[in-house]
Tab-separated table of C-alpha atoms and ligand atoms in Angstrom:
chain	number	residue	atom	x	y	z
A	48	MET	CA	171.305	152.569	66.304
A	49	LYS	CA	168.046	151.904	64.472
A	50	ALA	CA	168.259	148.873	62.213
A	51	LEU	CA	166.111	146.642	60.055
A	52	TYR	CA	166.839	142.950	60.411
A	53	TYR	CA	165.288	139.504	60.341
A	54	GLU	CA	165.718	136.520	62.620
A	55	GLU	CA	164.182	133.814	60.423
A	56	LEU	CA	164.399	133.058	56.711
A	57	THR	CA	160.714	133.329	55.909
A	58	GLY	CA	160.724	136.276	53.509
A	59	HIS	CA	160.263	140.016	53.794
A	60	GLN	CA	157.317	139.610	56.189
A	61	ALA	CA	159.894	138.774	58.848
A	62	ILE	CA	161.624	142.171	58.657
A	63	ARG	CA	161.745	143.852	62.064
A	64	ALA	CA	162.865	147.303	63.166
A	65	GLY	CA	164.786	147.620	66.386
A	66	ASP	CA	167.790	148.988	68.181
A	67	LEU	CA	171.123	147.282	67.720
A	68	PRO	CA	174.548	148.332	69.008
A	69	ALA	CA	176.328	150.613	66.529
A	70	PRO	CA	179.110	148.650	64.824
A	71	VAL	CA	182.633	149.205	66.096
A	72	PHE	CA	185.368	150.074	63.629
A	73	GLY	CA	189.077	149.458	63.309
A	74	PRO	CA	191.978	151.472	61.862
A	75	VAL	CA	191.226	150.611	58.209
A	76	ASP	CA	187.442	150.989	58.502
A	77	VAL	CA	184.944	153.696	57.753
A	78	ARG	CA	181.662	154.212	59.531
A	79	VAL	CA	178.972	155.593	57.260
A	80	ARG	CA	175.764	157.263	58.396
A	81	ILE	CA	173.456	155.570	55.887
A	82	LYS	CA	171.062	157.933	54.094
A	83	ALA	CA	169.510	155.454	51.655
A	84	PHE	CA	169.798	151.840	50.614
A	85	SER	CA	168.363	150.043	47.599
A	86	LEU	CA	166.772	146.649	47.143
A	87	ASN	CA	168.215	143.776	45.131
A	88	HIS	CA	166.780	140.408	44.162
A	89	LEU	CA	169.703	138.929	46.058
A	90	ASP	CA	168.047	140.164	49.280
A	91	LEU	CA	164.997	138.028	48.527
A	92	TRP	CA	167.104	134.936	47.885
A	93	LEU	CA	168.695	135.422	51.281
A	94	MET	CA	165.468	136.222	53.124
A	95	THR	CA	163.727	133.132	51.811
A	96	GLY	CA	166.556	130.726	52.621
A	97	ARG	CA	167.454	130.094	48.959
A	98	TYR	CA	171.049	131.254	49.310
A	99	PRO	CA	173.469	128.288	49.256
A	100	GLN	CA	175.390	129.343	52.363
A	101	GLN	CA	174.225	129.835	55.944
A	102	VAL	CA	173.184	133.430	56.576
A	103	PRO	CA	174.009	134.539	60.137
A	104	LEU	CA	170.937	135.513	62.170
A	105	PRO	CA	169.754	138.013	63.198
A	106	HIS	CA	170.694	139.590	59.909
A	107	VAL	CA	170.943	143.261	58.952
A	108	PHE	CA	170.400	143.013	55.208
A	109	GLY	CA	170.976	145.141	52.120
A	110	SER	CA	174.075	145.557	49.973
A	111	ASP	CA	173.848	148.930	48.256
A	112	ALA	CA	173.903	152.146	50.221
A	113	ALA	CA	174.988	155.749	50.177
A	114	GLY	CA	175.508	158.134	53.023
A	115	VAL	CA	177.876	160.428	54.849
A	116	VAL	CA	181.141	159.351	56.424
A	117	ASP	CA	180.692	159.580	60.172
A	118	ALA	CA	184.048	158.316	61.452
A	119	VAL	CA	187.238	156.951	59.932
A	120	GLY	CA	189.966	154.687	61.253
A	121	ASP	CA	193.453	156.087	61.833
A	122	ALA	CA	194.891	154.453	58.705
A	123	VAL	CA	192.232	155.752	56.313
A	124	GLU	CA	193.356	158.513	53.985
A	125	HIS	CA	191.074	158.775	50.980
A	126	VAL	CA	187.866	159.804	52.746
A	127	ARG	CA	187.101	162.072	55.680
A	128	SER	CA	184.241	162.595	58.068
A	129	GLY	CA	181.493	164.498	56.291
A	130	ASP	CA	182.230	163.109	52.811
A	131	GLU	CA	179.249	161.861	50.824
A	132	VAL	CA	180.030	158.335	49.723
A	133	ILE	CA	178.808	155.201	47.989
A	134	ILE	CA	179.692	151.827	49.468
A	135	PHE	CA	180.745	149.378	46.762
A	136	PRO	CA	179.352	146.077	48.043
A	137	GLY	CA	182.140	143.735	46.856
A	138	LEU	CA	184.613	142.698	49.550
A	139	SER	CA	187.801	140.790	48.736
A	140	CYS	CA	191.323	140.080	50.028
A	141	ASN	CA	193.107	142.741	47.917
A	142	ARG	CA	196.273	140.612	47.860
A	143	CYS	CA	195.677	137.616	45.590
A	144	GLU	CA	196.428	137.388	41.882
A	145	ALA	CA	192.801	138.031	40.890
A	146	CYS	CA	192.524	141.073	43.168
A	147	LEU	CA	195.824	142.522	41.967
A	148	ALA	CA	194.723	142.039	38.363
A	149	GLY	CA	191.577	144.068	38.994
A	150	ARG	CA	189.329	141.016	38.991
A	151	ASP	CA	188.498	141.156	42.683
A	152	ASN	CA	185.094	139.594	42.025
A	153	GLU	CA	187.062	136.429	41.137
A	154	CYS	CA	188.922	136.473	44.481
A	155	ALA	CA	188.514	133.258	46.473
A	156	SER	CA	187.255	135.336	49.392
A	157	PHE	CA	184.958	137.618	47.354
A	158	SER	CA	181.732	138.308	49.172
A	159	ILE	CA	178.919	140.789	48.925
A	160	LEU	CA	178.190	143.110	51.796
A	161	GLY	CA	174.952	142.101	53.489
A	162	VAL	CA	175.195	138.425	52.570
A	163	LEU	CA	177.413	136.646	55.075
A	164	GLN	CA	178.006	139.722	57.207
A	165	ASN	CA	175.649	142.467	58.285
A	166	GLY	CA	174.534	144.844	55.552
A	167	VAL	CA	173.333	148.388	55.226
A	168	SER	CA	169.685	148.456	56.373
A	169	ALA	CA	170.556	150.512	59.431
A	170	GLU	CA	171.505	153.990	60.590
A	171	TYR	CA	175.189	153.098	60.416
A	172	ALA	CA	177.339	150.632	58.534
A	173	THR	CA	180.984	149.939	59.184
A	174	VAL	CA	182.978	148.762	56.190
A	175	PRO	CA	186.615	148.616	55.195
A	176	ALA	CA	187.618	151.909	53.575
A	177	TYR	CA	188.793	150.473	50.243
A	178	PRO	CA	185.338	149.937	48.687
A	179	VAL	CA	184.114	153.434	49.601
A	180	PHE	CA	183.848	155.918	46.715
A	181	ALA	CA	183.037	159.629	46.696
A	182	THR	CA	179.552	160.331	45.380
A	183	PRO	CA	179.672	162.329	42.132
A	184	PRO	CA	178.228	165.846	42.573
A	185	GLY	CA	174.644	166.030	41.383
A	186	LEU	CA	173.560	162.549	42.426
A	187	THR	CA	170.994	162.273	45.207
A	188	PHE	CA	171.526	159.835	48.076
A	189	GLU	CA	168.725	157.715	46.618
A	190	GLU	CA	170.428	157.579	43.226
A	191	ALA	CA	173.853	156.930	44.722
A	192	ALA	CA	172.403	154.090	46.804
A	193	SER	CA	171.046	152.349	43.730
A	194	LEU	CA	174.290	151.893	41.804
A	195	GLY	CA	176.532	149.217	43.342
A	196	ILE	CA	175.294	145.786	42.306
A	197	THR	CA	173.101	146.929	39.427
A	198	TRP	CA	175.427	149.238	37.564
A	199	THR	CA	178.553	147.231	38.258
A	200	THR	CA	176.855	144.124	36.898
A	201	ALA	CA	175.585	145.998	33.843
A	202	TRP	CA	178.972	147.590	33.125
A	203	ASN	CA	180.843	144.350	33.682
A	204	SER	CA	178.406	142.389	31.506
A	205	LEU	CA	178.512	144.565	28.424
A	206	VAL	CA	181.804	146.444	28.577
A	207	LEU	CA	184.275	144.236	30.427
A	208	ARG	CA	183.008	140.741	29.601
A	209	ALA	CA	180.986	140.726	26.384
A	210	GLY	CA	183.158	143.470	24.870
A	211	ILE	CA	180.316	145.465	23.326
A	212	ARG	CA	181.299	147.288	20.145
A	213	GLN	CA	179.869	150.323	18.414
A	214	ALA	CA	176.481	149.670	16.818
A	215	ASP	CA	176.104	146.121	18.129
A	216	THR	CA	172.605	144.717	18.441
A	217	VAL	CA	171.841	143.834	22.062
A	218	LEU	CA	168.848	142.002	23.517
A	219	ILE	CA	168.217	142.977	27.137
A	220	HIS	CA	165.577	141.122	29.117
A	221	ALA	CA	163.356	142.857	31.651
A	222	ALA	CA	163.805	146.545	30.928
A	223	GLY	CA	162.021	147.426	34.156
A	224	SER	CA	164.495	145.644	36.415
A	225	GLY	CA	167.254	147.685	38.005
A	226	ALA	CA	169.782	145.866	35.842
A	227	GLY	CA	167.667	146.278	32.707
A	228	SER	CA	167.417	150.044	33.129
A	229	ALA	CA	171.203	150.245	33.556
A	230	LEU	CA	172.001	147.851	30.694
A	231	ILE	CA	169.920	149.851	28.223
A	232	GLN	CA	171.823	153.022	29.086
A	233	VAL	CA	175.227	151.322	28.918
A	234	ALA	CA	174.392	149.774	25.538
A	235	LYS	CA	173.299	153.150	24.167
A	236	LEU	CA	176.704	154.623	25.085
A	237	PHE	CA	177.939	152.379	22.246
A	238	GLN	CA	175.170	153.413	19.846
A	239	ALA	CA	173.860	149.871	20.092
A	240	THR	CA	170.508	148.859	18.694
A	241	VAL	CA	168.710	147.853	21.874
A	242	ILE	CA	165.880	145.348	21.867
A	243	THR	CA	164.300	144.855	25.258
A	244	THR	CA	161.403	143.020	26.846
A	245	VAL	CA	158.693	144.060	29.285
A	246	GLY	CA	155.812	142.161	30.847
A	247	ASP	CA	153.537	145.193	31.163
A	248	ASP	CA	152.693	147.745	28.490
A	249	TRP	CA	153.166	150.686	30.881
A	250	LYS	CA	156.869	149.863	31.063
A	251	ALA	CA	157.386	150.108	27.307
A	252	GLU	CA	157.282	153.902	27.206
A	253	LYS	CA	159.836	154.141	30.025
A	254	ALA	CA	162.129	151.725	28.213
A	255	ARG	CA	161.943	153.867	25.073
A	256	GLU	CA	162.736	156.995	27.109
A	257	LEU	CA	165.958	155.285	28.198
A	258	GLY	CA	166.847	154.687	24.568
A	259	ALA	CA	165.483	151.227	23.753
A	260	ASP	CA	164.847	150.911	20.011
A	261	GLN	CA	162.441	147.963	20.138
A	262	VAL	CA	160.309	146.981	23.110
A	263	ILE	CA	158.644	143.571	23.153
A	264	ASN	CA	155.852	142.646	25.545
A	265	TYR	CA	156.902	139.036	26.095
A	266	LYS	CA	153.441	138.132	27.352
A	267	LYS	CA	151.917	139.079	24.015
A	268	GLU	CA	154.647	138.116	21.572
A	269	ASP	CA	157.406	135.516	21.526
A	270	PHE	CA	160.573	137.566	22.049
A	271	ALA	CA	162.741	135.242	19.922
A	272	GLU	CA	160.387	135.615	16.962
A	273	ALA	CA	160.335	139.366	17.510
A	274	VAL	CA	164.152	139.545	17.496
A	275	LYS	CA	164.280	137.588	14.237
A	276	ARG	CA	161.669	139.838	12.690
A	277	THR	CA	163.044	143.196	13.826
A	278	THR	CA	166.646	142.331	12.884
A	279	ARG	CA	165.506	140.775	9.580
A	280	GLY	CA	167.203	137.550	10.559
A	281	ARG	CA	170.591	139.111	11.491
A	282	LEU	CA	169.922	138.413	15.164
A	283	ALA	CA	171.760	139.875	18.169
A	284	ASP	CA	175.468	140.215	18.957
A	285	ILE	CA	174.839	140.082	22.697
A	286	VAL	CA	171.946	138.768	24.769
A	287	VAL	CA	171.819	139.597	28.470
A	288	ASP	CA	169.579	137.101	30.224
A	289	HIS	CA	168.950	137.373	33.951
A	290	VAL	CA	165.591	135.635	33.793
A	291	GLY	CA	166.974	132.109	33.516
A	292	ALA	CA	165.007	128.916	33.019
A	293	ASP	CA	162.053	130.481	31.203
A	294	THR	CA	164.137	132.271	28.611
A	295	VAL	CA	167.706	130.977	28.157
A	296	ALA	CA	167.020	128.480	25.362
A	297	ARG	CA	165.190	131.088	23.322
A	298	SER	CA	167.809	133.715	24.230
A	299	LEU	CA	170.460	131.491	22.636
A	300	SER	CA	168.353	131.279	19.481
A	301	CYS	CA	168.481	135.094	19.276
A	302	LEU	CA	172.289	135.116	18.944
A	303	ARG	CA	174.083	135.358	15.653
A	304	ARG	CA	177.217	133.296	15.037
A	305	GLY	CA	180.005	134.364	17.378
A	306	GLY	CA	177.579	136.122	19.687
A	307	SER	CA	177.734	136.327	23.478
A	308	LEU	CA	175.217	135.282	26.082
A	309	VAL	CA	175.610	136.982	29.444
A	310	THR	CA	173.924	135.481	32.502
A	311	PHE	CA	173.927	136.918	36.011
A	312	GLY	CA	170.571	136.027	37.451
A	313	ALA	CA	167.869	133.426	37.331
A	314	THR	CA	164.672	134.943	38.643
A	315	SER	CA	162.614	132.194	36.916
A	316	GLY	CA	164.865	129.271	37.941
A	317	ASP	CA	168.485	128.263	37.390
A	318	GLU	CA	168.339	124.750	35.868
A	319	VAL	CA	168.394	124.901	32.077
A	320	HIS	CA	168.769	122.606	29.093
A	321	MET	CA	170.941	123.642	26.212
A	322	SER	CA	172.354	122.026	23.102
A	323	LEU	CA	176.148	121.915	23.100
A	324	ARG	CA	176.093	121.327	19.360
A	325	TYR	CA	174.214	124.592	19.005
A	326	LEU	CA	176.832	126.391	21.146
A	327	PHE	CA	179.922	125.162	19.333
A	328	GLY	CA	178.215	125.153	15.955
A	329	LYS	CA	177.586	128.874	16.278
A	330	ASN	CA	180.807	129.822	18.130
A	331	ILE	CA	178.783	131.182	21.009
A	332	ARG	CA	180.422	132.507	24.166
A	333	ILE	CA	178.695	132.350	27.526
A	334	HIS	CA	179.725	134.805	30.223
A	335	GLY	CA	178.712	134.007	33.772
A	336	VAL	CA	178.861	137.304	35.626
A	337	TYR	CA	178.829	137.753	39.388
A	338	VAL	CA	178.583	141.512	39.965
A	339	GLY	CA	181.913	142.859	38.776
A	340	PRO	CA	185.260	144.246	39.811
A	341	ARG	CA	185.505	147.319	42.005
A	342	ALA	CA	187.352	149.027	39.146
A	343	ALA	CA	184.077	149.190	37.225
A	344	MET	CA	182.611	151.707	39.642
A	345	PRO	CA	184.844	154.710	38.837
A	346	GLN	CA	184.420	153.876	35.144
A	347	TYR	CA	180.681	154.515	35.237
A	348	LEU	CA	180.652	157.068	38.086
A	349	LYS	CA	182.489	159.559	35.890
A	350	LEU	CA	179.552	159.417	33.444
A	351	MET	CA	177.095	160.401	36.170
A	352	PRO	CA	174.846	162.270	36.366
A	353	GLY	CA	175.337	164.031	33.036
A	354	ILE	CA	175.582	161.148	30.567
A	355	VAL	CA	173.858	158.273	32.332
A	356	ARG	CA	171.778	158.251	35.477
A	357	PRO	CA	170.247	155.528	37.644
A	358	VAL	CA	166.499	155.085	37.330
A	359	ILE	CA	164.621	155.305	40.628
A	360	ASP	CA	161.261	153.589	40.691
A	361	SER	CA	160.174	154.580	44.185
A	362	VAL	CA	161.456	155.677	47.568
A	363	PHE	CA	160.067	154.199	50.783
A	364	ASP	CA	160.471	155.343	54.377
A	365	PHE	CA	162.545	153.230	56.750
A	366	ALA	CA	159.411	152.027	58.543
A	367	ASP	CA	157.934	150.852	55.239
A	368	ALA	CA	160.776	148.598	54.093
A	369	GLY	CA	158.445	145.600	54.095
A	370	ARG	CA	156.195	147.360	51.581
A	371	ALA	CA	159.247	148.149	49.467
A	372	TYR	CA	159.974	144.410	49.206
A	373	GLU	CA	156.316	143.737	48.389
A	374	ARG	CA	156.745	146.026	45.419
A	375	LEU	CA	159.903	144.168	44.374
A	376	VAL	CA	158.066	140.848	44.566
A	377	SER	CA	155.101	142.235	42.597
A	378	ARG	CA	157.288	143.118	39.580
A	379	GLN	CA	155.201	146.272	39.224
A	380	PHE	CA	158.168	148.608	39.214
A	381	PHE	CA	160.584	150.228	36.793
A	382	GLY	CA	164.107	150.903	38.030
A	383	LYS	CA	165.418	150.718	41.558
A	384	ILE	CA	163.380	150.614	44.732
A	385	VAL	CA	165.041	152.629	47.473
A	386	VAL	CA	164.557	152.946	51.222
A	387	ARG	CA	165.419	156.251	52.863
A	388	VAL	CA	167.111	155.876	56.224
B	505	ZN	ZN1	191.799	138.417	46.472
């Protein structure tokens, strides 16, 4: 089968295309003919050797994909050959207390497809059947491929962890990121007042189209001052910060008493200073979020495509995957970057 892979951890320039043996599958597995996969920042952490564990090489990368079921193991019942499916990228034991409680992303063996085992940047991927979901009618392969990590993280952050309530005020960093474009839509399901940030003016209009009420260009205006001003000092109930070192201290200052900070990424660095007195003095909760449970996926899939819909920035051909990652690195995108297989 055709596959994209890398043999050294030197970044997206090392991506190669070649022929690899098609993966074999067992009785509880599904083989999916991949039609599209989407890019995540996680891929870049892996490719540049910044992931804390050893990535096996050569490595077929990518975590989020959609396609058509090509073959199923004898014990698989819920999908059949020919079904259009989304592969949820969270793998877990399915037996432990966390898994049985629907918190499989807290399983001791939780892992993300494409991290410590081969991923989806290939003609075929073989995965266990349990994380495979039927694609809702009306979603394209490109859209279906862009959901897994992004939408599960967004849903888990606001709905399952921070417990968003009707008409909350929510600050969402980086509207143009895949997560940002999902978070805005999830927050608007709760009639939230959404304040979001962009680093380029051209992204502001797109953020407003998704429902953002206030868009701050953080390069022109201090976002914490802007939150104070636009909320008339009431501040935010929830701040979702996946930027990290550059923003977390000021993100905390945007929270009202009893508010929640959600963190699931650190694109600007992951070492931060914070005042504990500030945290306990304001009754602030911090939610560290690593993707989310598999149960989140059917919760948001049933809203698609009629009520919410993934935002696709661009679609690249298989041979141009390197250029797709260049676009991700450039930050000149809005929504998900997808590669068609
Ligand atoms: Zn488990």
